[in-house]
Coordinates of C-alpha atoms in Angstrom, one line a residue:
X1 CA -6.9 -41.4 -82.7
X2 CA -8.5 -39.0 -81.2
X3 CA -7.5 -35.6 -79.4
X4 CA -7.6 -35.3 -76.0
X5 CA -9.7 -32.3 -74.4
X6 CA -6.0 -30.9 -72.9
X7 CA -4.6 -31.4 -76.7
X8 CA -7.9 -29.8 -78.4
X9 CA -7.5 -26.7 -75.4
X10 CA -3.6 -26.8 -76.4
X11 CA -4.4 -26.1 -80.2
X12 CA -7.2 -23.6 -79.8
X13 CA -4.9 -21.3 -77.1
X14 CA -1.4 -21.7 -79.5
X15 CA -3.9 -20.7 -82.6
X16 CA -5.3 -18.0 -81.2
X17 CA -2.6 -16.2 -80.1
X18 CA -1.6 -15.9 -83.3
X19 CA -4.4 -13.6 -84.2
X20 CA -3.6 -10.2 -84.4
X21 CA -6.6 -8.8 -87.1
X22 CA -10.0 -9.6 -88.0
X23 CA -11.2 -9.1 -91.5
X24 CA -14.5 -8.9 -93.6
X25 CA -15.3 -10.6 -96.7
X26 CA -17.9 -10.5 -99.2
X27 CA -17.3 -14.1 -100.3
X28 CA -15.3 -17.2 -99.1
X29 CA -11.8 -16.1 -98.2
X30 CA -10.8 -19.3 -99.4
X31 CA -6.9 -20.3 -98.7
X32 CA -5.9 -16.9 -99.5
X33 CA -8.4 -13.7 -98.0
X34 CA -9.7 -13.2 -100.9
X35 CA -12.8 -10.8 -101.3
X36 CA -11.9 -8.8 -98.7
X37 CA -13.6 -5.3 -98.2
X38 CA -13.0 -2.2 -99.3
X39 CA -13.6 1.2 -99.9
X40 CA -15.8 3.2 -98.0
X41 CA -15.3 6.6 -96.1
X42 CA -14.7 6.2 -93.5
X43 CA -12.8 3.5 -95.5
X44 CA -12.8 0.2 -94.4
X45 CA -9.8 -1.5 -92.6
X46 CA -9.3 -5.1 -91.1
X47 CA -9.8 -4.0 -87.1
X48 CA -7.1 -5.2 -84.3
X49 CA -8.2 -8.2 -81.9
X50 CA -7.5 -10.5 -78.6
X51 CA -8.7 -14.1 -79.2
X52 CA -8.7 -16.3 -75.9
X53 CA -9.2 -19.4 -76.1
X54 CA -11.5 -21.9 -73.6
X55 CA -12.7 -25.3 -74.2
X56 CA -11.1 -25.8 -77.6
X57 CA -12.9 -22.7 -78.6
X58 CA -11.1 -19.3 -79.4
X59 CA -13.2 -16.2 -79.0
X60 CA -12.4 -12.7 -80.4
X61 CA -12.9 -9.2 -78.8
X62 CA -16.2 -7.5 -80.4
X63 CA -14.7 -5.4 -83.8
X64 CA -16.9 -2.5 -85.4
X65 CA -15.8 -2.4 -89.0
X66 CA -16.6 0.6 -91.6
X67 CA -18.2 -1.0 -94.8
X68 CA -19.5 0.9 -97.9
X69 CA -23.1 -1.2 -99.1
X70 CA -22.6 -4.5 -99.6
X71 CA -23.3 -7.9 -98.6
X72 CA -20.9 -9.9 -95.8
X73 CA -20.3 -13.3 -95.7
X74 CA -17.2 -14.3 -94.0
X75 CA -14.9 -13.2 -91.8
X76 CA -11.3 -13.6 -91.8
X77 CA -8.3 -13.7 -89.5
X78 CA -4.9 -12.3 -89.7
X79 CA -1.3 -11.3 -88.3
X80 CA -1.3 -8.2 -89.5
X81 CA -3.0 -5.0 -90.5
X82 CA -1.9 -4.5 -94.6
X83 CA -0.7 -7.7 -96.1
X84 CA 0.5 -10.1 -93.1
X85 CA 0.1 -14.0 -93.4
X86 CA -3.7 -15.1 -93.4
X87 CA -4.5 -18.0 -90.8
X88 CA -8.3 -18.6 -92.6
X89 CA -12.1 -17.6 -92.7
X90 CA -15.6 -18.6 -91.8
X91 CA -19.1 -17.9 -92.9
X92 CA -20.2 -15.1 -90.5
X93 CA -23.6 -16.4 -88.4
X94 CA -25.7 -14.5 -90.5
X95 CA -25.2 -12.3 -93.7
X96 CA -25.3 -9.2 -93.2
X97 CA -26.3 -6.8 -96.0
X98 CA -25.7 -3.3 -95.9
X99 CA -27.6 -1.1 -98.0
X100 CA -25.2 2.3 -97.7
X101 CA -22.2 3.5 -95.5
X102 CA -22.5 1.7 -92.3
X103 CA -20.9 -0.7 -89.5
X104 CA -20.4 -4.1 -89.0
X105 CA -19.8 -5.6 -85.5
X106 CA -18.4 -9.2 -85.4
X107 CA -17.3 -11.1 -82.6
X108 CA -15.1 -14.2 -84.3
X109 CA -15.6 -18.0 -82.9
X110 CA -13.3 -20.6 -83.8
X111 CA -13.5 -24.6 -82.3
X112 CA -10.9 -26.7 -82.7
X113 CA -12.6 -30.1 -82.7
X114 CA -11.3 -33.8 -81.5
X115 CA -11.8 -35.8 -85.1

């Protein structure tokens, strides 16, 4: 059975409110957060969010992280700023690959779909 546009706008608005902190990875977060970021000066930290949700899909507030060089894969999402429970990841839209000290700006999508 499938979900109804009112269920799949239900989901996304109860899931994203539960969304506190955005994070950066350098691999897949997995079921955990895993390969988060770190380091850095100014040192990296996962940055505070709003997600609203519309049409089954949640958007986040831009964040600006602080990243020593690296490369960035994933994002991940959070209810808090140290520890906190971890809700899951995605790929970011494109890698992004610093080469020293620098900044990272991510706006987070998440869809609920209806399968």
């Amino acid at each position: 059975m499938a979900l109804t546009p009112t269920e799949v706008q239900a989901i996304a608005s109860t899931e994203s409110a539960k969304i506190l902190y955005l994070s950066l990875h350098t691999s897949d977060p997995g079921t955990t957060g895993t390969g988060e970021a770190t380091g850095g000066s100014p040192a990296y930290a996962r940055k505070s969010t709003t997600v609203t949700a519309s049409g089954g899909v949640g958007t986040s507030t831009q964040v600006t992280f602080d990243v020593p060089a690296g490369t960035y894969t994933h994002f991940g999402t959070w209810s808090a700023l140290t520890a906190g429970t971890f809700y899951g990841g995605n790929p970011l839209a494109t890698s992004q690959v610093v080469s020293s000290q620098g900044q990272v700006k991510l706006t987070a999508t998440l869809t609920v779909t209806a399968s």
